[in-house]
CSV table of C-alpha atoms and ligand atoms in Angstrom, one decimal:
chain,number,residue,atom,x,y,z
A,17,UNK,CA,2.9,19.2,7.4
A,18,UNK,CA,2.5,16.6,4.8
A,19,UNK,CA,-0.6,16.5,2.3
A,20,UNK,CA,-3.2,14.2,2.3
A,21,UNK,CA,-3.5,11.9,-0.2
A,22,UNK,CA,-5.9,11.5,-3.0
A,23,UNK,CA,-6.1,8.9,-5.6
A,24,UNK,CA,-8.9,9.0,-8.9
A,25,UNK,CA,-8.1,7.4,-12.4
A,26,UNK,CA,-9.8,7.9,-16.0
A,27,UNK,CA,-10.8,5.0,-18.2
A,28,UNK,CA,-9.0,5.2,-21.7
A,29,UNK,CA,-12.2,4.6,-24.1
A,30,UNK,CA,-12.2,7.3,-26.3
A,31,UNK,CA,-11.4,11.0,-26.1
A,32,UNK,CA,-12.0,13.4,-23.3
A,33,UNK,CA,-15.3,15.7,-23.3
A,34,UNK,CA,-16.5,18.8,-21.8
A,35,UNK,CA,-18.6,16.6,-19.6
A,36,UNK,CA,-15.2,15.1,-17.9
A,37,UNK,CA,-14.2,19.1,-17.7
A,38,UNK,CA,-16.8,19.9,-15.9
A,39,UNK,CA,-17.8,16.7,-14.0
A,40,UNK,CA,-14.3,16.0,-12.8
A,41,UNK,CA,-11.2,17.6,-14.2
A,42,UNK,CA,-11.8,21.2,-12.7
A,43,UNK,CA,-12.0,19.7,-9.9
A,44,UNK,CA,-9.2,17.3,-10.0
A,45,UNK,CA,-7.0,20.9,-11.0
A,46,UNK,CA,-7.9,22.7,-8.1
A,47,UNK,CA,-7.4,19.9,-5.4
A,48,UNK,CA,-3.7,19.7,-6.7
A,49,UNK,CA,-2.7,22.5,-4.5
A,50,UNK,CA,-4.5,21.0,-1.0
A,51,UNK,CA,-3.4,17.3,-1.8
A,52,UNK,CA,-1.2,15.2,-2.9
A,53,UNK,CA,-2.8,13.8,-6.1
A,54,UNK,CA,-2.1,10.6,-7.9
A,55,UNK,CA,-4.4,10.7,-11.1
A,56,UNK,CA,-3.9,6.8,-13.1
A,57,UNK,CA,-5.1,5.9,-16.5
A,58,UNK,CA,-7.2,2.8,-15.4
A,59,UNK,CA,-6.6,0.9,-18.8
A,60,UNK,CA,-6.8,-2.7,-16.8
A,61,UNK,CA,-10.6,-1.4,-16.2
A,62,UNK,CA,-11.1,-0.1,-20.0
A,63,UNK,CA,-10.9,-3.9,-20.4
A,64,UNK,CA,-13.9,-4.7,-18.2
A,65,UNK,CA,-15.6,-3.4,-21.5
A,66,UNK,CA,-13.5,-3.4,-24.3
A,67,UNK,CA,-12.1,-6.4,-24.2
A,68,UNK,CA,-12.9,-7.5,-27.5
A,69,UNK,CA,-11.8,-5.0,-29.3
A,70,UNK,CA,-8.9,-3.3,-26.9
A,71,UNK,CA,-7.4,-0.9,-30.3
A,72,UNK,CA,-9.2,2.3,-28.1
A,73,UNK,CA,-7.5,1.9,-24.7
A,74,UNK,CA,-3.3,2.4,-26.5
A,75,UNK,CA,-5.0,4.8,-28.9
A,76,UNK,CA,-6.2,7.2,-26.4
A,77,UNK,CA,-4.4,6.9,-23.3
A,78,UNK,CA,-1.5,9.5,-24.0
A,79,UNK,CA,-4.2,11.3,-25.1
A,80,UNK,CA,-6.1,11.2,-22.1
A,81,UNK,CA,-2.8,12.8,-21.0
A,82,UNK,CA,-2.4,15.7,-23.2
A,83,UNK,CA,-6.2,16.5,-22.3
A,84,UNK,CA,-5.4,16.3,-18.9
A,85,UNK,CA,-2.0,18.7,-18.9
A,86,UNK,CA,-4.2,20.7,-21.6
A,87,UNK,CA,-6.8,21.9,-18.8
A,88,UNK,CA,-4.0,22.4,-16.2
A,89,UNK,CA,-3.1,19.0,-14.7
A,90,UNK,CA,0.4,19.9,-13.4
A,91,UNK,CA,2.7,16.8,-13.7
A,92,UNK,CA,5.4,18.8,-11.3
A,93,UNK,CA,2.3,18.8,-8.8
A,94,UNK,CA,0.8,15.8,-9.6
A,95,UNK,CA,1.7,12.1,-10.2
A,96,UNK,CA,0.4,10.4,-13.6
A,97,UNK,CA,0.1,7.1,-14.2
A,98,UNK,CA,-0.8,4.1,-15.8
A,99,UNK,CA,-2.7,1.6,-13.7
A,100,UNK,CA,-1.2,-1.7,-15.3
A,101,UNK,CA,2.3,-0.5,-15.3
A,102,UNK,CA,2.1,-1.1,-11.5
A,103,UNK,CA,1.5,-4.9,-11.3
A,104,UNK,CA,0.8,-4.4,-7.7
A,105,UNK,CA,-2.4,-3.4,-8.6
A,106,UNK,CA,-3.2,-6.9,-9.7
A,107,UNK,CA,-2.1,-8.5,-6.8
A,108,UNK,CA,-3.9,-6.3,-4.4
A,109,UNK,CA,-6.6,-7.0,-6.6
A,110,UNK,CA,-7.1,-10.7,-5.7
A,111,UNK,CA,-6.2,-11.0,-2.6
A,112,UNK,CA,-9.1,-8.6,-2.0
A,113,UNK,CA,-10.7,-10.9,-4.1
A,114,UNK,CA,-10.8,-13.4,-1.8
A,115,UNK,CA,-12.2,-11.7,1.4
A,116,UNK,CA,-14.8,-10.0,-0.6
A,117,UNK,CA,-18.2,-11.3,-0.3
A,118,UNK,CA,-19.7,-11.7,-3.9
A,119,UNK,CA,-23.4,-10.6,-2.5
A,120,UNK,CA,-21.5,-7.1,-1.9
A,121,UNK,CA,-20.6,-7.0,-5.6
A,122,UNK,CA,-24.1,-8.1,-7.0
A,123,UNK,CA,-26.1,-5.6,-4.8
A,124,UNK,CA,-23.8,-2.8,-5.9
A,125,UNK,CA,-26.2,-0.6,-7.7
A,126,UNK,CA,-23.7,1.1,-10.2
A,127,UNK,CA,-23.2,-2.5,-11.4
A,128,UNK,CA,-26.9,-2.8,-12.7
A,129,UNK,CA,-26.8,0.3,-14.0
A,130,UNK,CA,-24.0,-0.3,-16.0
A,131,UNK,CA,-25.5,-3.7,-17.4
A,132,UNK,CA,-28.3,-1.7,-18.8
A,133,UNK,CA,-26.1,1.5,-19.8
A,134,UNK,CA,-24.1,-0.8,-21.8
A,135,UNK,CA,-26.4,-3.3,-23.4
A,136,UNK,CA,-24.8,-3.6,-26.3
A,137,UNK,CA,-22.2,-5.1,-25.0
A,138,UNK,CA,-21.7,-8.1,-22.8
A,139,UNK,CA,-20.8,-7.7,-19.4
A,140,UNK,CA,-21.5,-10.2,-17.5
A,141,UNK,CA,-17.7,-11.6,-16.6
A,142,UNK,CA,-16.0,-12.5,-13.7
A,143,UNK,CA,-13.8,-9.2,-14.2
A,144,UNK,CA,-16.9,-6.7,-14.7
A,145,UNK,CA,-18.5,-7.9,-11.6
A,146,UNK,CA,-15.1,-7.6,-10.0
A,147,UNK,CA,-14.3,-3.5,-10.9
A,148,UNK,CA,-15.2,-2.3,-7.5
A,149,UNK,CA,-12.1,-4.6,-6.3
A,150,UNK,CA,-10.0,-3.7,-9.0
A,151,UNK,CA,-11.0,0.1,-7.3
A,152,UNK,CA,-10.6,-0.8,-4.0
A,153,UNK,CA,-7.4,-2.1,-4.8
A,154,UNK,CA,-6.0,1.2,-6.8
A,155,UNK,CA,-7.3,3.4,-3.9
A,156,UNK,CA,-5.7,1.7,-1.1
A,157,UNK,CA,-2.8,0.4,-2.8
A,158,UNK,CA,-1.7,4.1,-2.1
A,159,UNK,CA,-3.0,4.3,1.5
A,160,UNK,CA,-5.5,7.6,0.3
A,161,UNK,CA,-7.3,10.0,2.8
A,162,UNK,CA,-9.8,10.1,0.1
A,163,UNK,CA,-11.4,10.0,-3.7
A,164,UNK,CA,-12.8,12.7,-5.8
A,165,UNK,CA,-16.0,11.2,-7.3
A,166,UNK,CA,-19.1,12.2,-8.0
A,167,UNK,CA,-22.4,11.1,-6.4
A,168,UNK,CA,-23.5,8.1,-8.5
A,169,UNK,CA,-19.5,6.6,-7.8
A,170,UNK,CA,-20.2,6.9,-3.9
A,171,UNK,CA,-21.0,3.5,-3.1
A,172,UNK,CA,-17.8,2.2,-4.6
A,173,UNK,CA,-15.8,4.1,-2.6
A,174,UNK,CA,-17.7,2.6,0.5
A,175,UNK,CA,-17.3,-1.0,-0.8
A,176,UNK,CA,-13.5,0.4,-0.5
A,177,UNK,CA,-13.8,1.1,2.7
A,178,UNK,CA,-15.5,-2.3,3.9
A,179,UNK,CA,-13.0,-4.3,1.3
A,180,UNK,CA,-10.4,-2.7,3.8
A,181,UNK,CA,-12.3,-3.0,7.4
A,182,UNK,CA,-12.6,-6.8,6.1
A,183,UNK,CA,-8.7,-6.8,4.8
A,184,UNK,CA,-7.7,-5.1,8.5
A,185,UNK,CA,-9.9,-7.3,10.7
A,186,UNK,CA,-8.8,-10.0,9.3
A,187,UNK,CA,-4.9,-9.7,9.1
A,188,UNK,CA,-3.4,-6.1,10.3
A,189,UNK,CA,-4.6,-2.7,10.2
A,190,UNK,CA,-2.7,-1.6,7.1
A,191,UNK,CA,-5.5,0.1,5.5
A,192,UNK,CA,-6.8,3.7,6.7
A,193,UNK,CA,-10.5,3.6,5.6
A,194,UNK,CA,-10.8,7.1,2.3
A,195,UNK,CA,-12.8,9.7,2.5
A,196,UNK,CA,-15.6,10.5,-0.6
A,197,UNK,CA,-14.4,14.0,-1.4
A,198,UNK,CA,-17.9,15.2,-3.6
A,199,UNK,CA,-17.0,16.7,-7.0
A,200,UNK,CA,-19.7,19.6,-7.3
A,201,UNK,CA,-22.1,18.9,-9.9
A,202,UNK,CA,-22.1,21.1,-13.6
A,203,UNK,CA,-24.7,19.2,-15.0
A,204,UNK,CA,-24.1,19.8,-18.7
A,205,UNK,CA,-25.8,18.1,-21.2
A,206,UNK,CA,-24.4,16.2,-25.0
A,207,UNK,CA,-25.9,18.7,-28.0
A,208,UNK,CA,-29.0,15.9,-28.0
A,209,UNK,CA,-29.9,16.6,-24.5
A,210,UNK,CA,-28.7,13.5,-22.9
A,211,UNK,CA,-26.0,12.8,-20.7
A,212,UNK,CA,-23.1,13.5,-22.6
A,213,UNK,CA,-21.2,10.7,-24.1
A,214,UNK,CA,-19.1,9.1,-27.0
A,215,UNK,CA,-21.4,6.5,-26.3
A,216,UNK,CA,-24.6,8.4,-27.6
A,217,UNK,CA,-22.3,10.7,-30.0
A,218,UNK,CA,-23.6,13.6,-28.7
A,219,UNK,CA,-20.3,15.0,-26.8
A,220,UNK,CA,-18.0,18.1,-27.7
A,221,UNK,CA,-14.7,16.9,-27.1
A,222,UNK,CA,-11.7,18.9,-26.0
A,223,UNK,CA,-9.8,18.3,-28.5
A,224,UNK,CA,-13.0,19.5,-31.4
A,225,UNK,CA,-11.7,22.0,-33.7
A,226,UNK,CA,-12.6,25.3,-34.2
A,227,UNK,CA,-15.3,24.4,-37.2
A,228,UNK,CA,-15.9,21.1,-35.8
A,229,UNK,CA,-17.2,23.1,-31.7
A,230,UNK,CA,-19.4,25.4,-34.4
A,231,UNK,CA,-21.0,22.6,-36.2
A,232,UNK,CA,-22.2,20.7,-32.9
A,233,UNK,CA,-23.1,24.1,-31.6
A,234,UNK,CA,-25.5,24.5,-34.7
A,235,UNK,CA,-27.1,21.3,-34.1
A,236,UNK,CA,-27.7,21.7,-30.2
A,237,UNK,CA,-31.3,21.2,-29.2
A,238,UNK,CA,-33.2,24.0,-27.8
A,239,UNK,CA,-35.8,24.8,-25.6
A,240,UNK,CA,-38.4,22.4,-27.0
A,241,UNK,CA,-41.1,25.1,-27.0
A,242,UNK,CA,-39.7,27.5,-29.1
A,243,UNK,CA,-40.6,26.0,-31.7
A,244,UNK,CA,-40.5,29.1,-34.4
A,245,UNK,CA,-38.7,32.3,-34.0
A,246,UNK,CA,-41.5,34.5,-32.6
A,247,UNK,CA,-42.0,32.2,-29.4
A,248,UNK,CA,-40.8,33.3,-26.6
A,249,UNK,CA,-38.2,30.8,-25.2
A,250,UNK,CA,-37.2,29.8,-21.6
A,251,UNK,CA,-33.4,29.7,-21.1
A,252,UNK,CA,-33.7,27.9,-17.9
A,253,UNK,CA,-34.8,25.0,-19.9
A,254,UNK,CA,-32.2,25.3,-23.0
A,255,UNK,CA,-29.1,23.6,-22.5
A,256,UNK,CA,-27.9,26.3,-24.9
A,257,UNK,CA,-28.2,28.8,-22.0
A,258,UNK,CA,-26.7,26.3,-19.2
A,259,UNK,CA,-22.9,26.4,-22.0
A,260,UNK,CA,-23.7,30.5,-21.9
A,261,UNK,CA,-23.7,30.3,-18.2
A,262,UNK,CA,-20.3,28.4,-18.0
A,263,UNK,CA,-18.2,30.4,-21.0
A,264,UNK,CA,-20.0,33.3,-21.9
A,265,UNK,CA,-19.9,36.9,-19.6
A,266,UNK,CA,-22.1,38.2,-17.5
A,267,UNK,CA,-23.4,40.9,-18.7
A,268,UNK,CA,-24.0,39.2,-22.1
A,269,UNK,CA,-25.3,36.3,-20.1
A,270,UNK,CA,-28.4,39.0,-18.9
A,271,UNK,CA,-28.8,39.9,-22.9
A,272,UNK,CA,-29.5,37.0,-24.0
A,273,UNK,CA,-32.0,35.9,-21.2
A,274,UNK,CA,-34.0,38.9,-21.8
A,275,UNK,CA,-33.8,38.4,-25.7
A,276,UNK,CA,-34.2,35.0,-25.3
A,277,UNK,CA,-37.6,35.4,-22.9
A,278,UNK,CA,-38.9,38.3,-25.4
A,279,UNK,CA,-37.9,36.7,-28.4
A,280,UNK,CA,-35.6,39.3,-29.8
A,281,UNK,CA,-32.9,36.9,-30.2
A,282,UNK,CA,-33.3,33.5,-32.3
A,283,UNK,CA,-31.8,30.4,-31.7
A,284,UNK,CA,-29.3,30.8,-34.5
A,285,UNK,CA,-27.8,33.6,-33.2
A,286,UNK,CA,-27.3,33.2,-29.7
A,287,UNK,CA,-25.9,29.5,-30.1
A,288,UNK,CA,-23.2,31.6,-32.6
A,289,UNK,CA,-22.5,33.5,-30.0
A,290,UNK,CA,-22.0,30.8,-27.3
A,291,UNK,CA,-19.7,29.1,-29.8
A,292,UNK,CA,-17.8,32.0,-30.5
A,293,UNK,CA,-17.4,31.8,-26.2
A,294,UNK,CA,-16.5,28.3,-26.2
A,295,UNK,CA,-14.1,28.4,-28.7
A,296,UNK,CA,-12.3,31.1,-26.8
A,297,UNK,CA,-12.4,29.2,-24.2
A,298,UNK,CA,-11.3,26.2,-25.8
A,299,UNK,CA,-8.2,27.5,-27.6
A,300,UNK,CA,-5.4,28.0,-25.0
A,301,UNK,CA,-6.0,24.0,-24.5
A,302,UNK,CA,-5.8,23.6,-28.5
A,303,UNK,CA,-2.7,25.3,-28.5
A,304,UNK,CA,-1.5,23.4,-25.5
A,305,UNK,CA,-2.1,19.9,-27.0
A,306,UNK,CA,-0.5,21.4,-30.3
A,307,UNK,CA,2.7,21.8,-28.1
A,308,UNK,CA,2.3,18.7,-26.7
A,309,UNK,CA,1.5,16.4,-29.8
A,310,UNK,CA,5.3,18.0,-31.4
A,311,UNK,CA,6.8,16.8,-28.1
A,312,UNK,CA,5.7,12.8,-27.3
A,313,UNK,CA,9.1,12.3,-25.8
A,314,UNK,CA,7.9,14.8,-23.1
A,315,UNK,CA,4.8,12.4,-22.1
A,316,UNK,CA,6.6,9.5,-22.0
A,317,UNK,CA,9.1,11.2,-19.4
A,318,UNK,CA,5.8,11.9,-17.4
A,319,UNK,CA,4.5,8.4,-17.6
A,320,UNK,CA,7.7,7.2,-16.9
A,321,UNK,CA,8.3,9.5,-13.4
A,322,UNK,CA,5.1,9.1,-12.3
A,323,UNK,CA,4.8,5.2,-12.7
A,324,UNK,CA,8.3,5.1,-10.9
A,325,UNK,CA,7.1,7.2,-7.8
A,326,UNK,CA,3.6,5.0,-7.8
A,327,UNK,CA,5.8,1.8,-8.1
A,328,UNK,CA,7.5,2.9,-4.9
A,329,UNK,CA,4.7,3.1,-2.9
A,330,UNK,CA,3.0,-0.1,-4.3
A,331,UNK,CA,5.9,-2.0,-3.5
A,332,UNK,CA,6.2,-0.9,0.2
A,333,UNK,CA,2.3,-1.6,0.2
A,334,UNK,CA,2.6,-5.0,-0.8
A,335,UNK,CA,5.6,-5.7,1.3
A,336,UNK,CA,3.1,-5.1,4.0
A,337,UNK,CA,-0.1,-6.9,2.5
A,338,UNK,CA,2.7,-10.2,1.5
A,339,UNK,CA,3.4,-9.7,5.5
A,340,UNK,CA,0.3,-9.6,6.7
A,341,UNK,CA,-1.1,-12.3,5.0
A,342,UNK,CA,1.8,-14.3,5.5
A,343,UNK,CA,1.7,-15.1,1.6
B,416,SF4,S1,-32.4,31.9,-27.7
B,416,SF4,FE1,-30.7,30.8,-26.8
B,416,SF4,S2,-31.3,30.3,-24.7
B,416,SF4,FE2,-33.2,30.9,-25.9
B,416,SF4,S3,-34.0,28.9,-26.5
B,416,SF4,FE3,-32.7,29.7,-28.2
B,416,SF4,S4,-30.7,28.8,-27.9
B,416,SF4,FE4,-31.8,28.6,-26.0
């Protein structure tokens, strides 16, 4: 029986972070056996916010690559590609563009957010507003069963799913409506204690060296009541404890609660020894990217079969759309 299909994409605007490890590419990795995955490098969206300045979206999209093959992204079982090499995409985009009603666009809540995430920069244009078609557009392009998001992306899969009841009501049912498939939640935090983000320089990237994952360990904030290194501390409040629960082992895990709770461990210590965990972690994908930073021909290949089996499907897609619309 044939896989379903699922479609999800990466904006190229900086490096990749144990935050998108845990918030999306584990996942991603484990629904390539179930599914039939196309994973894109959404550049033409990286330009929704770096538009003036567009030197990070080619600087980090074949890196965004190696990350992904790095933490097990299989290009043999996946398909890679990159979102403006398949011009289709843009099409799609406005002819959804003109069936979608603009008050579902401004109520969409992510939008808002997004205005005041970003403050610094300005993003009120005609394309920012327009991302969720540009979405809408790279989902159904490829006819998915569904999309791996996480919780606060829900609602633009739904605008998907009315962009295409609109679409099939008013032409032909060519659209099957996706699925959200959930991505479960590893809240980790950036070493400051926010959401982690290049944004807010507070993220360990994948790519960190060994010294580098040791320095921002050092600096991680604590529990903020254990203030000297007699008070007890309270692990289930130290974001610390919540890396220890993710790359340390159990039975050390139970050490340093107790020692942690009893103060027989200080902060110094048990964040060396988280880092020591993480860096173990960490260095199969160093080595990895070593291999795969002496071999650039090899990513090109990749980008180059994957953006001819997307193309395929785009083309067939809009054969239907142009026919549909009688365009
Ligand atoms: S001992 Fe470890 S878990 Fe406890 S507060 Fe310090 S860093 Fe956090």
């Amino acid at each position: 029986m044939a896989k379903k299909r699922i479609v999800s994409g990466m904006r190229p605007t900086g490096r990749l972070h144990l935050g998108h490890i845990h918030g999306a590419l584990n996942n991603w990795r484990s629904l390539q056996d179930d599914y039939e995955c196309f994973y894109f490098i959404a550049d033409w969206h990286a330009l929704t916010s770096e538009y003036a300045d567009t030197a990070i979206i080619k600087e980090t999209t074949k890196d965004i690559i190696i990350d992904w093959i790095s933490v097990g992204l299989d290009p043999e079982k996946s398909v890679f590609f990159i979102q403006s090499s398949i011009k289709e995409h843009a099409e799609l985009h406005l002819i959804f563009s003109m069936v979608t009603p603009l008050s579902w666009l401004e109520r969409n809540p992510t939008y808002k957010e997004q205005l005041k995430e970003m403050a610094q920069k300005n993003l009120y244009t005609y394309g920012f507003l327009g991302y969720p078609v540009l979405q809408a557009a790279d989902i159904l392009m490829y006819k998915a069963h569904g999309v791996p998001v996480g919780e606060d992306q829900s609602p633009h899969v739904e605008l998907t799913r009315e962009i295409a009841r609109r679409f099939n009501h008013f032409y032909s049912n060519i659209f099957p409506l996706p699925e959200v498939l959930l991505t479960p939640e590893a809240k980790i935090l950036g070493i400051d204690r926010r959401k982690m983000s290049k944004g807010y320089d507070n993220a360990i990237y994948v790519s960190d060296s060994k010294e580098v994952v040791e320095r921002k360990v050092a600096e991680m904030i604590t529990d903020p009541q254990r203030a000297r290194r007699s008070d007890p501390g309270r692990p289930e409040y130290c974001n610390v404890f919540t890396f220890h629960e993710l790359y340390t082992d159990r039975e050390a895990i139970k050490e340093i609660d107790e020692g942690c709770r009893s103060a027989t461990i200080g902060c110094v210590e048990c964040k060396q020894v988280m880092a020591t965990h993480l860096n173990r972690a960490l260095e199969p994908l160093r080595a990895k990217r070593r291999e795969l930073e002496a071999n650039p021909e090899l990513i090109d290949t990749i980008i180059e079969e994957g953006n001819k089996k997307a193309r395929n499907i785009a083309g067939r897609t809009m054969n239907e759309v142009r026919e549909a619309v009688r365009i």
